[in-house]
Amino acid sequence: MPPATLIYNLFPPLFGSIPRWEEHLDRIADMGFTWIFLNPVTVPGLSGSLYAVKDYFAINPLFHPESGEDPQKALGHFLNAAARRNLRVMLDLVINHTAIDSPLTEQHPEWYAKDEEGRIKNPSCIDPADATKVTVWGDLAELEYWPPPDPEGLLHFWDQVISYYLRLGFAGFRADAAYKIPGEFWARLIGEARSLVPEVTFFAETLGCRLKELEQLSSAGFDFIYNSSKWWDFQEEWCLEQYNRFRHLAPSISFPETHDTERLAYALGGNVKAARQRYLFAALFSTGLMIPAGFEYGFKKKLNVVNTRPEDWESPTYDLTKYITQVNRMKRNCPVLLEEGPLMRINSAGEGPVVFLVKFRDERKGRVLAVINTSREEQPVELSDLGEILGDPPSAWQDLTPDMIPLKLKPSLNFTLAPLRLRLFYNPQGEPVVVEMPKLGEGDSGSD
């Protein structure tokens, strides 16, 4: 069974200096996480944004130890402390742009994209909902990759950056906006990294990209990509279509929120039931699972790559640490939830507030049924033939739902599902899917 990829995003400015990060390692490990993701820890440019990297080989003064200890030594100490707790650490790798005031703009101007007047170009994006709204990041300088004017020089520089952090003890890298760089360039870069540390893991941040941009990464060698399940309303078809289309490209990572999104507790008005449902759904949906620091406590203030500081640590709206621990344990022990197997809905969209999803393994035995109440009211659920969905034998069926009294599962099953709750039923002996699963009949959606 593959190891679980359970990621805790330790957003550095929220924690302060490097020695303070270490104070949270036991708590993170106790919740069952296996990875820590650090946003850029390098020296930023004048804007102060974590993602406007000025110097790739120096540590941001925000994170320097108060004791005066060398920051590189302190970072190495943190990585060793994490390793002792069986926590691997990945670093955000920002190579699609630099800070506009980076020395590289003068040392290697040929590496950068230019505008019509020959000046170094600032990255920009168009609002997908309104093409007239264009955001330009004036603090950033866009590197040219299509094609790179000096591919060997650029590749050598990034090889140096990656090898520097591998020597410090990082076990992986999250490639920021990976889709903005050709897959063939990534393939060479990842290959060079694996020649140094064969087990290094690469995560491609692919949120917001077009399908063609994602497909061009298919040969890059990424171990994981990110998916958009956070934005699924449990009705539209796009989410399952994307999942089943790209699950063969690489395993994916789900999340209820990220450092870039609005806090879930804020968006949901502090509704702890909805937060629990979204975390459990993320655990079901894909191989990997991630939360940013503060999700477990229902923090409501959005993380900011320029302004967040330790003073922004909030009083908890609620405490999900026990629940997260239970979900992580369940995921580690269920092979179906550690793979990117076929995932399908077996009742029609819009049929009712209860959604039925079935997940399989590709070639081995194992099936999981998710029953999701998307409404804020109790819903009756009727399963007239659970065996048709989970497969035989009934004696192997299990209710995996964390923090709930297990149901006694039988072929004809009726129960009431609480508002905004999700139940998971598992058959470790269920055969791999060979035909499309039958849709539930009329009246089986669980709604009145």
CSV table of C-alpha atoms in Angstrom, one decimal:
chain,number,residue,atom,x,y,z
A,1,MET,CA,0.0,0.0,0.0
A,2,PRO,CA,1.5,3.4,-1.0
A,3,PRO,CA,2.3,5.8,1.8
A,4,ALA,CA,-0.3,8.5,2.5
A,5,THR,CA,0.4,12.0,1.2
A,6,LEU,CA,-1.1,14.2,3.9
A,7,ILE,CA,0.2,17.8,3.7
A,8,TYR,CA,0.2,20.5,6.3
A,9,ASN,CA,1.0,23.9,4.8
A,10,LEU,CA,3.0,25.7,7.5
A,11,PHE,CA,2.6,29.2,6.2
A,12,PRO,CA,5.9,30.7,7.4
A,13,PRO,CA,4.9,34.4,8.1
A,14,LEU,CA,2.0,33.2,10.4
A,15,PHE,CA,4.6,31.4,12.6
A,16,GLY,CA,7.5,33.8,12.6
A,17,SER,CA,11.1,32.9,13.0
A,18,ILE,CA,12.3,29.4,12.1
A,19,PRO,CA,12.8,28.1,15.7
A,20,ARG,CA,9.1,28.9,16.3
A,21,TRP,CA,8.1,26.5,13.5
A,22,GLU,CA,9.5,23.7,15.4
A,23,GLU,CA,7.1,24.3,18.3
A,24,HIS,CA,4.3,23.0,16.1
A,25,LEU,CA,5.9,19.8,14.8
A,26,ASP,CA,4.5,17.5,17.4
A,27,ARG,CA,1.0,18.8,16.9
A,28,ILE,CA,1.3,18.4,13.1
A,29,ALA,CA,2.7,14.9,13.5
A,30,ASP,CA,0.0,13.9,16.0
A,31,MET,CA,-2.7,14.8,13.6
A,32,GLY,CA,-1.2,12.2,11.2
A,33,PHE,CA,0.3,14.5,8.5
A,34,THR,CA,3.2,13.1,6.6
A,35,TRP,CA,4.3,16.2,4.8
A,36,ILE,CA,5.0,19.9,5.6
A,37,PHE,CA,4.7,22.4,2.8
A,38,LEU,CA,6.6,25.6,3.3
A,39,ASN,CA,5.9,28.6,1.1
A,40,PRO,CA,9.0,30.5,-0.2
A,41,VAL,CA,11.4,31.2,2.6
A,42,THR,CA,13.8,33.2,0.4
A,43,VAL,CA,14.7,36.9,0.4
A,44,PRO,CA,11.9,38.8,-1.3
A,45,GLY,CA,12.1,41.9,-3.4
A,46,LEU,CA,10.9,45.4,-2.4
A,47,SER,CA,7.2,44.4,-2.4
A,48,GLY,CA,7.9,41.9,0.4
A,49,SER,CA,5.8,39.2,-1.3
A,50,LEU,CA,6.9,35.7,-0.6
A,51,TYR,CA,6.5,34.9,-4.3
A,52,ALA,CA,8.6,37.9,-5.5
A,53,VAL,CA,11.9,36.1,-5.0
A,54,LYS,CA,15.0,38.3,-5.1
A,55,ASP,CA,17.7,36.0,-3.8
A,56,TYR,CA,17.2,32.2,-4.1
A,57,PHE,CA,20.1,31.4,-1.8
A,58,ALA,CA,19.3,33.5,1.2
A,59,ILE,CA,16.7,33.3,3.9
A,60,ASN,CA,14.0,35.9,4.3
A,61,PRO,CA,14.9,38.1,7.4
A,62,LEU,CA,11.3,37.6,8.7
A,63,PHE,CA,12.4,34.0,9.5
A,64,HIS,CA,15.8,34.7,11.0
A,65,PRO,CA,16.2,33.4,14.6
A,66,GLU,CA,15.9,36.0,17.3
A,67,SER,CA,19.0,34.4,18.9
A,68,GLY,CA,21.2,35.5,16.0
A,69,GLU,CA,21.7,31.9,14.9
A,70,ASP,CA,22.6,31.5,11.3
A,71,PRO,CA,19.3,31.1,9.4
A,72,GLN,CA,20.5,28.4,7.1
A,73,LYS,CA,21.7,26.4,10.2
A,74,ALA,CA,18.3,27.0,11.9
A,75,LEU,CA,16.5,25.8,8.7
A,76,GLY,CA,18.6,22.6,8.7
A,77,HIS,CA,17.8,22.1,12.3
A,78,PHE,CA,14.1,22.4,11.6
A,79,LEU,CA,14.3,19.9,8.7
A,80,ASN,CA,16.1,17.4,11.0
A,81,ALA,CA,13.5,17.9,13.7
A,82,ALA,CA,10.7,17.2,11.2
A,83,ALA,CA,12.5,14.1,9.9
A,84,ARG,CA,12.7,12.7,13.4
A,85,ARG,CA,8.9,12.9,13.5
A,86,ASN,CA,8.6,11.2,10.1
A,87,LEU,CA,7.6,14.4,8.5
A,88,ARG,CA,9.0,15.2,5.1
A,89,VAL,CA,9.2,18.8,4.1
A,90,MET,CA,8.6,20.4,0.7
A,91,LEU,CA,9.5,23.9,-0.4
A,92,ASP,CA,7.7,26.1,-2.8
A,93,LEU,CA,9.7,26.4,-6.0
A,94,VAL,CA,9.0,29.6,-7.9
A,95,ILE,CA,10.8,29.5,-11.3
A,96,ASN,CA,8.3,31.1,-13.7
A,97,HIS,CA,9.2,34.6,-12.5
A,98,THR,CA,11.5,36.5,-10.1
A,99,ALA,CA,11.2,39.8,-8.3
A,100,ILE,CA,11.5,42.7,-10.6
A,101,ASP,CA,14.4,43.9,-8.5
A,102,SER,CA,16.3,40.6,-8.5
A,103,PRO,CA,20.0,40.9,-9.5
A,104,LEU,CA,19.2,38.3,-12.2
A,105,THR,CA,17.4,40.9,-14.2
A,106,GLU,CA,20.8,42.7,-14.7
A,107,GLN,CA,23.0,39.6,-14.7
A,108,HIS,CA,20.9,37.6,-17.2
A,109,PRO,CA,18.4,40.0,-18.9
A,110,GLU,CA,18.3,37.5,-21.8
A,111,TRP,CA,16.4,35.0,-19.6
A,112,TYR,CA,13.4,37.3,-19.3
A,113,ALA,CA,10.3,37.9,-21.5
A,114,LYS,CA,10.1,41.3,-23.0
A,115,ASP,CA,7.2,43.6,-23.9
A,116,GLU,CA,6.8,45.4,-27.2
A,117,GLU,CA,9.2,48.1,-26.1
A,118,GLY,CA,11.9,45.7,-25.2
A,119,ARG,CA,11.4,46.0,-21.4
A,120,ILE,CA,11.3,43.1,-19.0
A,121,LYS,CA,7.7,41.9,-18.9
A,122,ASN,CA,5.5,41.8,-15.8
A,123,PRO,CA,3.3,38.7,-15.4
A,124,SER,CA,-0.4,39.2,-15.8
A,125,CYS,CA,-3.6,37.3,-15.8
A,126,ILE,CA,-7.1,37.8,-17.2
A,127,ASP,CA,-10.2,37.3,-15.0
A,128,PRO,CA,-11.9,34.2,-16.5
A,129,ALA,CA,-15.3,35.8,-15.6
A,130,ASP,CA,-14.5,39.2,-17.2
A,131,ALA,CA,-11.9,39.4,-19.9
A,132,THR,CA,-11.7,43.2,-19.5
A,133,LYS,CA,-10.2,42.7,-16.0
A,134,VAL,CA,-6.5,42.2,-16.2
A,135,THR,CA,-4.2,41.9,-13.2
A,136,VAL,CA,-0.5,42.9,-13.7
A,137,TRP,CA,2.0,42.1,-11.0
A,138,GLY,CA,4.4,45.0,-11.2
A,139,ASP,CA,6.7,43.5,-8.6
A,140,LEU,CA,7.5,40.5,-10.7
A,141,ALA,CA,9.6,39.8,-13.8
A,142,GLU,CA,8.5,37.1,-16.1
A,143,LEU,CA,11.0,34.5,-17.3
A,144,GLU,CA,10.9,33.4,-20.9
A,145,TYR,CA,10.2,29.7,-21.5
A,146,TRP,CA,8.4,29.5,-24.8
A,147,PRO,CA,11.2,28.8,-25.8
A,148,PRO,CA,13.9,29.9,-23.3
A,149,PRO,CA,16.5,31.9,-25.1
A,150,ASP,CA,19.3,30.3,-23.0
A,151,PRO,CA,17.9,26.9,-21.9
A,152,GLU,CA,21.2,25.5,-20.7
A,153,GLY,CA,22.0,28.6,-18.6
A,154,LEU,CA,18.5,28.7,-17.1
A,155,LEU,CA,18.5,25.0,-16.4
A,156,HIS,CA,21.9,25.2,-14.7
A,157,PHE,CA,20.8,28.0,-12.5
A,158,TRP,CA,17.7,26.1,-11.3
A,159,ASP,CA,19.7,22.9,-10.9
A,160,GLN,CA,21.9,24.9,-8.4
A,161,VAL,CA,18.8,26.2,-6.5
A,162,ILE,CA,17.3,22.7,-6.2
A,163,SER,CA,20.5,21.0,-5.2
A,164,TYR,CA,21.1,23.7,-2.6
A,165,TYR,CA,17.8,22.9,-0.9
A,166,LEU,CA,18.2,19.2,-1.3
A,167,ARG,CA,21.5,19.4,0.6
A,168,LEU,CA,19.8,21.3,3.4
A,169,GLY,CA,17.4,18.4,3.7
A,170,PHE,CA,14.2,19.2,1.8
A,171,ALA,CA,12.4,16.1,0.5
A,172,GLY,CA,10.3,17.7,-2.2
A,173,PHE,CA,9.2,20.7,-4.1
A,174,ARG,CA,5.9,22.3,-5.0
A,175,ALA,CA,6.3,23.9,-8.4
A,176,ASP,CA,4.4,27.1,-8.4
A,177,ALA,CA,2.3,27.7,-11.5
A,178,ALA,CA,4.0,24.6,-13.1
A,179,TYR,CA,1.8,24.8,-16.2
A,180,LYS,CA,3.5,28.1,-17.3
A,181,ILE,CA,6.7,26.1,-18.0
A,182,PRO,CA,7.2,23.5,-20.8
A,183,GLY,CA,6.9,19.9,-19.7
A,184,GLU,CA,10.2,19.1,-21.4
A,185,PHE,CA,12.0,21.7,-19.3
A,186,TRP,CA,10.5,20.3,-16.2
A,187,ALA,CA,11.5,16.8,-17.3
A,188,ARG,CA,15.1,17.8,-17.5
A,189,LEU,CA,15.1,19.6,-14.2
A,190,ILE,CA,13.3,16.9,-12.3
A,191,GLY,CA,15.7,14.3,-13.9
A,192,GLU,CA,18.7,16.2,-12.7
A,193,ALA,CA,17.2,16.4,-9.2
A,194,ARG,CA,16.6,12.7,-9.1
A,195,SER,CA,20.1,12.0,-10.1
A,196,LEU,CA,21.1,13.6,-6.8
A,197,VAL,CA,18.2,12.3,-4.6
A,198,PRO,CA,16.2,9.6,-6.3
A,199,GLU,CA,13.3,9.8,-3.9
A,200,VAL,CA,12.7,13.5,-4.2
A,201,THR,CA,9.0,14.3,-4.8
A,202,PHE,CA,7.7,17.0,-7.2
A,203,PHE,CA,4.2,18.5,-6.8
A,204,ALA,CA,2.8,20.5,-9.8
A,205,GLU,CA,0.6,23.4,-8.8
A,206,THR,CA,-1.9,23.5,-11.7
A,207,LEU,CA,-4.9,25.4,-10.3
A,208,GLY,CA,-6.6,27.7,-12.8
A,209,CYS,CA,-4.8,26.3,-15.9
A,210,ARG,CA,-6.4,25.3,-19.1
A,211,LEU,CA,-6.7,21.6,-20.0
A,212,LYS,CA,-4.0,21.8,-22.7
A,213,GLU,CA,-1.6,23.5,-20.3
A,214,LEU,CA,-2.1,20.5,-17.9
A,215,GLU,CA,-1.8,17.9,-20.6
A,216,GLN,CA,1.6,19.3,-21.8
A,217,LEU,CA,3.0,18.4,-18.3
A,218,SER,CA,2.2,14.7,-18.9
A,219,SER,CA,5.8,13.8,-19.6
A,220,ALA,CA,7.4,16.1,-17.1
A,221,GLY,CA,7.7,13.5,-14.3
A,222,PHE,CA,5.6,15.2,-11.6
A,223,ASP,CA,4.5,12.9,-8.8
A,224,PHE,CA,1.4,14.9,-8.0
A,225,ILE,CA,-0.8,17.6,-9.4
A,226,TYR,CA,-3.5,19.6,-7.7
A,227,ASN,CA,-7.2,19.4,-8.5
A,228,SER,CA,-10.1,21.8,-8.3
A,229,SER,CA,-12.5,19.7,-6.2
A,230,LYS,CA,-12.7,22.5,-3.6
A,231,TRP,CA,-14.9,24.4,-6.0
A,232,TRP,CA,-17.3,21.6,-6.8
A,233,ASP,CA,-21.0,22.1,-5.9
A,234,PHE,CA,-21.6,18.3,-6.0
A,235,GLN,CA,-23.9,18.8,-9.0
A,236,GLU,CA,-22.0,20.0,-12.1
A,237,GLU,CA,-20.3,17.3,-14.2
A,238,TRP,CA,-16.9,19.1,-14.7
A,239,CYS,CA,-15.3,18.0,-11.5
A,240,LEU,CA,-15.7,14.2,-12.0
A,241,GLU,CA,-14.9,14.6,-15.8
A,242,GLN,CA,-11.6,16.4,-15.0
A,243,TYR,CA,-10.7,13.8,-12.3
A,244,ASN,CA,-11.3,10.8,-14.5
A,245,ARG,CA,-9.6,12.4,-17.5
A,246,PHE,CA,-6.4,13.3,-15.6
A,247,ARG,CA,-6.1,10.7,-13.0
A,248,HIS,CA,-3.7,8.8,-15.2
A,249,LEU,CA,-1.5,11.8,-15.7
A,250,ALA,CA,-0.5,11.8,-12.0
A,251,PRO,CA,-2.2,11.4,-8.6
A,252,SER,CA,-3.8,14.6,-7.4
A,253,ILE,CA,-4.2,16.5,-4.2
A,254,SER,CA,-7.4,17.9,-2.8
A,255,PHE,CA,-7.9,20.6,-0.2
A,256,PRO,CA,-10.8,22.4,1.5
A,257,GLU,CA,-8.9,25.7,1.3
A,258,THR,CA,-5.4,27.0,0.5
A,259,HIS,CA,-3.2,30.0,1.3
A,260,ASP,CA,-4.6,31.6,-1.8
A,261,THR,CA,-8.3,31.1,-1.1
A,262,GLU,CA,-10.8,32.7,1.3
A,263,ARG,CA,-10.9,30.8,4.6
A,264,LEU,CA,-13.6,28.2,4.7
A,265,ALA,CA,-14.7,29.2,8.2
A,266,TYR,CA,-15.3,32.7,6.9
A,267,ALA,CA,-17.1,31.6,3.8
A,268,LEU,CA,-19.3,29.2,5.8
A,269,GLY,CA,-20.0,31.5,8.7
A,270,GLY,CA,-18.1,29.3,11.1
A,271,ASN,CA,-20.2,26.2,10.3
A,272,VAL,CA,-18.2,23.4,11.7
A,273,LYS,CA,-20.3,20.6,10.1
A,274,ALA,CA,-19.7,22.0,6.7
A,275,ALA,CA,-15.9,22.2,7.4
A,276,ARG,CA,-15.9,18.6,8.6
A,277,GLN,CA,-17.7,17.5,5.4
A,278,ARG,CA,-15.3,19.3,3.2
A,279,TYR,CA,-12.3,17.8,4.8
A,280,LEU,CA,-13.7,14.3,4.6
A,281,PHE,CA,-14.7,14.8,1.0
A,282,ALA,CA,-11.1,16.0,0.2
A,283,ALA,CA,-9.8,12.8,1.8
A,284,LEU,CA,-12.1,10.7,-0.3
A,285,PHE,CA,-11.7,12.5,-3.6
A,286,SER,CA,-8.0,12.1,-4.4
A,287,THR,CA,-4.7,10.4,-3.4
A,288,GLY,CA,-3.3,13.4,-1.6
A,289,LEU,CA,-4.8,15.8,0.9
A,290,MET,CA,-3.7,19.3,2.1
A,291,ILE,CA,-4.7,22.0,4.6
A,292,PRO,CA,-3.1,25.4,5.3
A,293,ALA,CA,-2.3,26.3,8.9
A,294,GLY,CA,-5.3,27.5,10.8
A,295,PHE,CA,-7.9,25.4,9.0
A,296,GLU,CA,-8.0,23.0,12.0
A,297,TYR,CA,-9.0,25.9,14.2
A,298,GLY,CA,-11.5,27.6,11.9
A,299,PHE,CA,-9.3,30.7,11.3
A,300,LYS,CA,-11.2,33.3,9.3
A,301,LYS,CA,-8.6,35.8,8.2
A,302,LYS,CA,-7.2,35.1,4.7
A,303,LEU,CA,-3.5,34.4,4.6
A,304,ASN,CA,-1.5,37.1,2.8
A,305,VAL,CA,1.8,36.6,1.1
A,306,VAL,CA,2.9,40.2,2.0
A,307,ASN,CA,1.2,41.2,5.2
A,308,THR,CA,0.5,38.1,7.3
A,309,ARG,CA,2.4,38.0,10.6
A,310,PRO,CA,2.4,35.9,13.9
A,311,GLU,CA,0.0,38.5,15.3
A,312,ASP,CA,-2.6,37.2,12.9
A,313,TRP,CA,-2.8,33.9,14.8
A,314,GLU,CA,-6.5,33.8,15.8
A,315,SER,CA,-8.6,32.5,18.6
A,316,PRO,CA,-10.2,29.3,17.4
A,317,THR,CA,-13.7,29.3,15.9
A,318,TYR,CA,-13.7,25.6,16.6
A,319,ASP,CA,-11.1,22.8,17.0
A,320,LEU,CA,-11.0,20.1,14.3
A,321,THR,CA,-7.7,18.5,15.4
A,322,LYS,CA,-9.3,15.3,16.8
A,323,TYR,CA,-11.5,15.0,13.7
A,324,ILE,CA,-8.6,15.6,11.3
A,325,THR,CA,-6.6,12.9,13.2
A,326,GLN,CA,-9.4,10.4,12.7
A,327,VAL,CA,-9.8,11.2,9.0
A,328,ASN,CA,-6.1,11.0,8.4
A,329,ARG,CA,-5.9,7.6,10.2
A,330,MET,CA,-8.9,6.3,8.1
A,331,LYS,CA,-7.3,7.4,4.9
A,332,ARG,CA,-3.9,5.8,5.7
A,333,ASN,CA,-5.6,2.5,6.3
A,334,CYS,CA,-7.9,2.4,3.3
A,335,PRO,CA,-6.1,1.5,0.0
A,336,VAL,CA,-9.0,2.8,-2.2
A,337,LEU,CA,-8.4,6.3,-0.7
A,338,LEU,CA,-4.7,6.2,-1.4
A,339,GLU,CA,-5.1,5.8,-5.2
A,340,GLU,CA,-6.5,7.7,-8.1
A,341,GLY,CA,-9.0,5.0,-9.1
A,342,PRO,CA,-12.2,5.4,-11.1
A,343,LEU,CA,-14.7,7.7,-9.4
A,344,MET,CA,-18.3,8.1,-10.5
A,345,ARG,CA,-21.6,9.4,-9.4
A,346,ILE,CA,-24.4,6.9,-9.4
A,347,ASN,CA,-27.4,9.2,-9.0
A,348,SER,CA,-28.2,12.0,-11.4
A,349,ALA,CA,-27.2,15.6,-10.8
A,350,GLY,CA,-30.1,17.6,-9.5
A,351,GLU,CA,-32.0,14.5,-8.4
A,352,GLY,CA,-31.9,15.5,-4.8
A,353,PRO,CA,-29.7,16.9,-2.0
A,354,VAL,CA,-28.0,13.5,-1.3
A,355,VAL,CA,-25.1,12.6,-3.6
A,356,PHE,CA,-23.8,9.0,-4.1
A,357,LEU,CA,-20.2,8.6,-5.3
A,358,VAL,CA,-18.4,5.3,-5.8
A,359,LYS,CA,-14.6,5.0,-5.9
A,360,PHE,CA,-12.7,1.9,-7.1
A,361,ARG,CA,-9.2,0.7,-7.5
A,362,ASP,CA,-8.0,0.2,-11.0
A,363,GLU,CA,-6.8,-3.4,-10.8
A,364,ARG,CA,-7.1,-4.5,-7.2
A,365,LYS,CA,-10.0,-5.2,-5.0
A,366,GLY,CA,-11.7,-2.5,-3.0
A,367,ARG,CA,-14.7,-0.1,-3.3
A,368,VAL,CA,-15.9,2.9,-1.3
A,369,LEU,CA,-19.3,4.4,-1.4
A,370,ALA,CA,-19.7,8.0,-0.3
A,371,VAL,CA,-23.2,9.2,0.7
A,372,ILE,CA,-23.2,13.0,0.9
A,373,ASN,CA,-26.0,15.2,2.3
A,374,THR,CA,-25.4,18.6,0.7
A,375,SER,CA,-28.3,20.2,2.4
A,376,ARG,CA,-28.7,21.8,5.8
A,377,GLU,CA,-31.6,19.5,6.7
A,378,GLU,CA,-31.8,15.8,7.6
A,379,GLN,CA,-32.3,13.5,4.7
A,380,PRO,CA,-33.7,10.0,4.5
A,381,VAL,CA,-31.4,7.6,2.6
A,382,GLU,CA,-32.7,4.3,1.0
A,383,LEU,CA,-30.3,1.8,-0.5
A,384,SER,CA,-32.4,-1.1,-1.8
A,385,ASP,CA,-29.4,-3.2,-2.9
A,386,LEU,CA,-26.1,-2.2,-1.3
A,387,GLY,CA,-24.4,-5.3,-2.8
A,388,GLU,CA,-25.0,-4.0,-6.3
A,389,ILE,CA,-22.9,-1.0,-5.4
A,390,LEU,CA,-20.2,-2.3,-2.9
A,391,GLY,CA,-20.0,-5.9,-4.3
A,392,ASP,CA,-19.8,-9.1,-2.3
A,393,PRO,CA,-19.4,-10.4,0.3
A,394,PRO,CA,-21.7,-8.4,2.7
A,395,SER,CA,-19.6,-9.8,5.6
A,396,ALA,CA,-16.7,-7.6,4.5
A,397,TRP,CA,-18.6,-4.3,4.4
A,398,GLN,CA,-17.5,-1.6,6.8
A,399,ASP,CA,-18.7,1.8,7.8
A,400,LEU,CA,-15.5,4.0,7.8
A,401,THR,CA,-17.2,7.3,8.8
A,402,PRO,CA,-15.0,9.0,11.4
A,403,ASP,CA,-16.6,10.4,14.6
A,404,MET,CA,-19.9,8.6,14.0
A,405,ILE,CA,-21.4,5.4,15.4
A,406,PRO,CA,-20.9,2.8,12.7
A,407,LEU,CA,-24.0,1.6,10.9
A,408,LYS,CA,-24.7,-2.1,10.7
A,409,LEU,CA,-24.5,-2.6,6.9
A,410,LYS,CA,-26.9,-4.9,5.2
A,411,PRO,CA,-28.1,-5.3,1.5
A,412,SER,CA,-31.2,-3.3,2.1
A,413,LEU,CA,-30.3,-0.2,4.1
A,414,ASN,CA,-32.3,2.7,5.3
A,415,PHE,CA,-31.0,5.5,7.5
A,416,THR,CA,-31.2,9.2,8.2
A,417,LEU,CA,-28.3,11.4,7.2
A,418,ALA,CA,-27.7,14.5,9.3
A,419,PRO,CA,-27.3,17.9,7.7
A,420,LEU,CA,-24.0,18.5,5.8
A,421,ARG,CA,-22.7,15.0,6.7
A,422,LEU,CA,-20.9,12.4,4.7
A,423,ARG,CA,-20.8,8.7,5.3
A,424,LEU,CA,-18.2,6.3,3.8
A,425,PHE,CA,-18.9,2.6,3.3
A,426,TYR,CA,-16.1,0.2,2.3
A,427,ASN,CA,-15.7,-3.2,0.9
A,428,PRO,CA,-12.1,-4.3,0.8
A,429,GLN,CA,-13.1,-7.3,-1.3
A,430,GLY,CA,-15.1,-5.4,-3.9
A,431,GLU,CA,-14.0,-6.3,-7.5
A,432,PRO,CA,-12.4,-3.6,-9.7
A,433,VAL,CA,-14.9,-1.8,-12.0
A,434,VAL,CA,-15.3,-3.4,-15.4
A,435,VAL,CA,-18.6,-1.8,-16.5
A,436,GLU,CA,-20.4,1.4,-15.8
A,437,MET,CA,-22.1,1.3,-12.4
A,438,PRO,CA,-25.9,1.2,-12.6
A,439,LYS,CA,-27.6,4.4,-11.6
A,440,LEU,CA,-29.9,4.4,-8.6
A,441,GLY,CA,-33.6,4.1,-9.3
A,442,GLU,CA,-36.2,6.7,-8.7
A,443,GLY,CA,-36.7,7.4,-5.0
A,444,ASP,CA,-33.2,6.2,-4.1
A,445,SER,CA,-31.6,9.6,-3.9
A,446,GLY,CA,-32.4,10.0,-0.3
A,447,SER,CA,-34.6,13.0,-0.8
A,448,ASP,CA,-38.3,13.4,-0.1
